[in-house]
PDB file of C-alpha atoms in Angstrom:
ATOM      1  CA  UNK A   1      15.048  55.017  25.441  1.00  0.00           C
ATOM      2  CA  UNK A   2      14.191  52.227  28.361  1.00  0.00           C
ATOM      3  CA  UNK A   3      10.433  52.740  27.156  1.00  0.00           C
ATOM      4  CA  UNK A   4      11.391  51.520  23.982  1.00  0.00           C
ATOM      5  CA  UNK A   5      13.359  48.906  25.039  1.00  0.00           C
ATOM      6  CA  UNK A   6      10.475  48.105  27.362  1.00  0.00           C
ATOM      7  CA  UNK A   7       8.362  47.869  24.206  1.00  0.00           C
ATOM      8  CA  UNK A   8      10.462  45.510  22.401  1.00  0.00           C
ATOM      9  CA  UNK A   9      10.718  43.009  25.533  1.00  0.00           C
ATOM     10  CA  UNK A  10       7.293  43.055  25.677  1.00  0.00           C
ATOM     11  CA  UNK A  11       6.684  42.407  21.641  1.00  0.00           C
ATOM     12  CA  UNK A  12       9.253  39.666  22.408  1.00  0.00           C
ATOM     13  CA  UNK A  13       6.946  38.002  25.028  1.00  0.00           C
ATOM     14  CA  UNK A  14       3.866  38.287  23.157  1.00  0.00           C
ATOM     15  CA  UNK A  15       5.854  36.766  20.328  1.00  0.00           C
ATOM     16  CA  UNK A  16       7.111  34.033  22.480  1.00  0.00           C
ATOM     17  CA  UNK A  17       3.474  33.484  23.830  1.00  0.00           C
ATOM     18  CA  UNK A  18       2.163  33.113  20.512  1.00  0.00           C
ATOM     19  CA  UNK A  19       4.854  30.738  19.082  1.00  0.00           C
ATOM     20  CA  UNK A  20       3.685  28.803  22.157  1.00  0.00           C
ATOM     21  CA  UNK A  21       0.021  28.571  21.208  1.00  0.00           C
ATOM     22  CA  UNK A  22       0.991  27.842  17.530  1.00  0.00           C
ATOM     23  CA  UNK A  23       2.656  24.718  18.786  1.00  0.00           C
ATOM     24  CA  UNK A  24       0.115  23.821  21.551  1.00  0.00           C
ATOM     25  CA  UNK A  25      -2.782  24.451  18.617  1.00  0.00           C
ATOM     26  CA  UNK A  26      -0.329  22.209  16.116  1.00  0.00           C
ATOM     27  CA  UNK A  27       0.618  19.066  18.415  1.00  0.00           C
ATOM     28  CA  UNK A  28      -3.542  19.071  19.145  1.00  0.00           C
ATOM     29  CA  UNK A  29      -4.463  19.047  15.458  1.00  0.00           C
ATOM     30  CA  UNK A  30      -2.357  16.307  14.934  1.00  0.00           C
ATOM     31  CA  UNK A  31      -3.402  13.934  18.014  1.00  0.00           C
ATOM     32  CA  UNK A  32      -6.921  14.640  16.234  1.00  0.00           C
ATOM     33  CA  UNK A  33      -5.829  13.727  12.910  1.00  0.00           C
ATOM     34  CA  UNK A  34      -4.285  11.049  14.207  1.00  0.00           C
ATOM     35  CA  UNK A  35      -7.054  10.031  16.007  1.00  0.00           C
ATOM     36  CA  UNK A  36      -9.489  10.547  12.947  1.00  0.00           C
ATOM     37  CA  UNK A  37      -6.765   8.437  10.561  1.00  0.00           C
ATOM     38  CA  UNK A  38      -7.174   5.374  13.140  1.00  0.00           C
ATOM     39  CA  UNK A  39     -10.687   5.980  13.141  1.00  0.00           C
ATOM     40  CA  UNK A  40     -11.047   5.340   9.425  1.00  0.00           C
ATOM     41  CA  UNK A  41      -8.884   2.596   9.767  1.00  0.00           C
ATOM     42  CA  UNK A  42     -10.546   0.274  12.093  1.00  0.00           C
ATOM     43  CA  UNK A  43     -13.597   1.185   9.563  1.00  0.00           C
ATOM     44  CA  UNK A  44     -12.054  -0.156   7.188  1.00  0.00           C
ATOM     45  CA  UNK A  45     -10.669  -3.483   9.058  1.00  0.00           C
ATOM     46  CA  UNK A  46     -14.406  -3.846  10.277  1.00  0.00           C
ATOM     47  CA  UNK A  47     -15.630  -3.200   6.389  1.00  0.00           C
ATOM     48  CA  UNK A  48     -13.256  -6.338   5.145  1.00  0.00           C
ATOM     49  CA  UNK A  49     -13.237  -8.544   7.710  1.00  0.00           C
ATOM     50  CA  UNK A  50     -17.529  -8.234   7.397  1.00  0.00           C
ATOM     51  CA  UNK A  51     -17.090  -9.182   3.595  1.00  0.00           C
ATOM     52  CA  UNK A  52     -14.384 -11.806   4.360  1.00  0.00           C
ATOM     53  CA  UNK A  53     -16.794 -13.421   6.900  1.00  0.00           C
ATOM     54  CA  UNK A  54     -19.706 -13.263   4.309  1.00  0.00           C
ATOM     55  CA  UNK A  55     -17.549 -14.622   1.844  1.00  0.00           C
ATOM     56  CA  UNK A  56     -16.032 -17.723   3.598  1.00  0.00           C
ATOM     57  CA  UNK A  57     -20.253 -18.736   4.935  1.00  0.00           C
ATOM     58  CA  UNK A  58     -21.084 -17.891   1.495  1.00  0.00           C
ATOM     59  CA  UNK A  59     -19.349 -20.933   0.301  1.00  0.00           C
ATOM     60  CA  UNK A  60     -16.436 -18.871  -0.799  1.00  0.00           C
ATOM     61  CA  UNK A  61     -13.862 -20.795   1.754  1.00  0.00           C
ATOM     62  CA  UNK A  62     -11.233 -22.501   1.205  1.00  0.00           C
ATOM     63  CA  UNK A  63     -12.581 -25.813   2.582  1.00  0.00           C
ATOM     64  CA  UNK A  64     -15.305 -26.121  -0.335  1.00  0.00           C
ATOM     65  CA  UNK A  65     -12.319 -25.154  -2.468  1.00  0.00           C
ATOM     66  CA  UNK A  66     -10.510 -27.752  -1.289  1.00  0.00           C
ATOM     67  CA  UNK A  67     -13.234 -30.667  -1.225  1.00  0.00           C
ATOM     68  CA  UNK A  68     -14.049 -29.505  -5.401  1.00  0.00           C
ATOM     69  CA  UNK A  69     -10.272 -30.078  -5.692  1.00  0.00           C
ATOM     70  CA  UNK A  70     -10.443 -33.195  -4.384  1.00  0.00           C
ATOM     71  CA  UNK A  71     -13.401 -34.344  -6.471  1.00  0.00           C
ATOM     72  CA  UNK A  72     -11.842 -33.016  -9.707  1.00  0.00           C
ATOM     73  CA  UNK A  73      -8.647 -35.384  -8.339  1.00  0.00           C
ATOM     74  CA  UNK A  74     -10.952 -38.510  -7.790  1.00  0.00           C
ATOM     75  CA  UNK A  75     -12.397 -38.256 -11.410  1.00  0.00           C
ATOM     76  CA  UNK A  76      -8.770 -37.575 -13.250  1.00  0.00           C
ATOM     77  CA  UNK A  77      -7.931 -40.793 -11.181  1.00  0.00           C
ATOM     78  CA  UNK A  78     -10.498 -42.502 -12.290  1.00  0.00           C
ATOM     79  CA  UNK A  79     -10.644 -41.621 -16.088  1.00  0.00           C
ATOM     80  CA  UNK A  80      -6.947 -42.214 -15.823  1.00  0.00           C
ATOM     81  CA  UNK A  81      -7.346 -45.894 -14.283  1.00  0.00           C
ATOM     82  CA  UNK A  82      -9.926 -46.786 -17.226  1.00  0.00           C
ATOM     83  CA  UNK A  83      -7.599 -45.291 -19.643  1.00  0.00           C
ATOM     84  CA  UNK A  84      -4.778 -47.519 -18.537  1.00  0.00           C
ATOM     85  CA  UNK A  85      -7.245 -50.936 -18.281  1.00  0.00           C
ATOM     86  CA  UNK A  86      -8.322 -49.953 -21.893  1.00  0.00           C
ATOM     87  CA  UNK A  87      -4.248 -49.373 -23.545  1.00  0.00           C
ATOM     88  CA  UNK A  88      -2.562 -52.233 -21.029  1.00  0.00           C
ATOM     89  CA  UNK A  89      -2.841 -55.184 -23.163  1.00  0.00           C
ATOM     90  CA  UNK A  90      -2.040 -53.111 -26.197  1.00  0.00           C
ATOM     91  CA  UNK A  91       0.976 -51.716 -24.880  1.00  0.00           C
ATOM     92  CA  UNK A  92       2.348 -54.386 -23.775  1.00  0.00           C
ATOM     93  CA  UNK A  93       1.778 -56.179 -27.458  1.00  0.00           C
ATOM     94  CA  UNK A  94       3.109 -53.225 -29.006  1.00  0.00           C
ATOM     95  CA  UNK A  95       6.329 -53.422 -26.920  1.00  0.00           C
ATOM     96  CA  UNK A  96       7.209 -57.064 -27.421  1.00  0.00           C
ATOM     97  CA  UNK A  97       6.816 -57.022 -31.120  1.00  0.00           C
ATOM     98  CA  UNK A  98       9.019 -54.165 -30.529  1.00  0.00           C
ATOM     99  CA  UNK A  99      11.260 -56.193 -28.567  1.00  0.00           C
ATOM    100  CA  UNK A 100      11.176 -59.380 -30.642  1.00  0.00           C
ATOM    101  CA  UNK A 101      12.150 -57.356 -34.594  1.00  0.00           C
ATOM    102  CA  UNK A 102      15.348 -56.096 -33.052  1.00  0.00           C
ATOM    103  CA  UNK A 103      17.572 -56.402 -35.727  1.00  0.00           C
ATOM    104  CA  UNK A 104      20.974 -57.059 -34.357  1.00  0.00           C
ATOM    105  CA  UNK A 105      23.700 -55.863 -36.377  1.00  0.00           C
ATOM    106  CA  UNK A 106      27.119 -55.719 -35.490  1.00  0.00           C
ATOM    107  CA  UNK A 107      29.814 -53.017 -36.532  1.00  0.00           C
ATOM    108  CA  UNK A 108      32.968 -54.532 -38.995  1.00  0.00           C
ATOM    109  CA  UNK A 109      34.880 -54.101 -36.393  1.00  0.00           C
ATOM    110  CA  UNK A 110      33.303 -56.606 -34.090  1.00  0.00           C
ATOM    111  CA  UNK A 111      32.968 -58.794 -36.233  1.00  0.00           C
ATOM    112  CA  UNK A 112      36.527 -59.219 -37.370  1.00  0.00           C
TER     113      UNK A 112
END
């Protein structure tokens, strides 16, 4: 009976030996994936920043979005200042004629 008790210890090391390797074998497979993941990452960083760099010396920047901005906002100023020099006079005819055919009338009330 001890040689089969014997027998089982030693299927019970084995077993514990190769429950070790499975987790030695697992915790490196996922340093390498982990590894290969950041890998592919900083790929992909490199990848975008390249097109983002391309893209703002390609004109695509913000500064020559800002300075067409700011031409667009000096034209709407200026049609805006020719549009008032054009309508001034006639506005301010149109609101004193306006002003001047006010016809007061008071309430019977008032004028009792």
């Amino acid at each position: 009976m001890s040689s089969g008790l014997q027998e089982l210890m030693a299927a019970e090391q084995r077993a514990t030996q190769i429950i070790a390797s499975a987790r030695a074998e697992r915790t490196e497979k996922m340093k390498q994936a982990k590894d290969e993941a950041q890998a592919v990452i900083e790929e992909y960083r490199r990848e975008k920043e390249a097109a983002l760099a391309a893209s703002a010396s390609a004109g695509g920047g913000t500064d020559s979005d800002l300075a067409v901005l700011q031409q667009e906002n000096v034209q709407l100023m200026a049609t805006m200042d020719g549009d008032y020099s054009t309508n001034k006079e006639k506005t301010i005819e149109f609101l004193v004629s306006l002003a001047s055919t006010v016809d007061v009338v008071f309430p019977e009330d008032v004028r009792k």
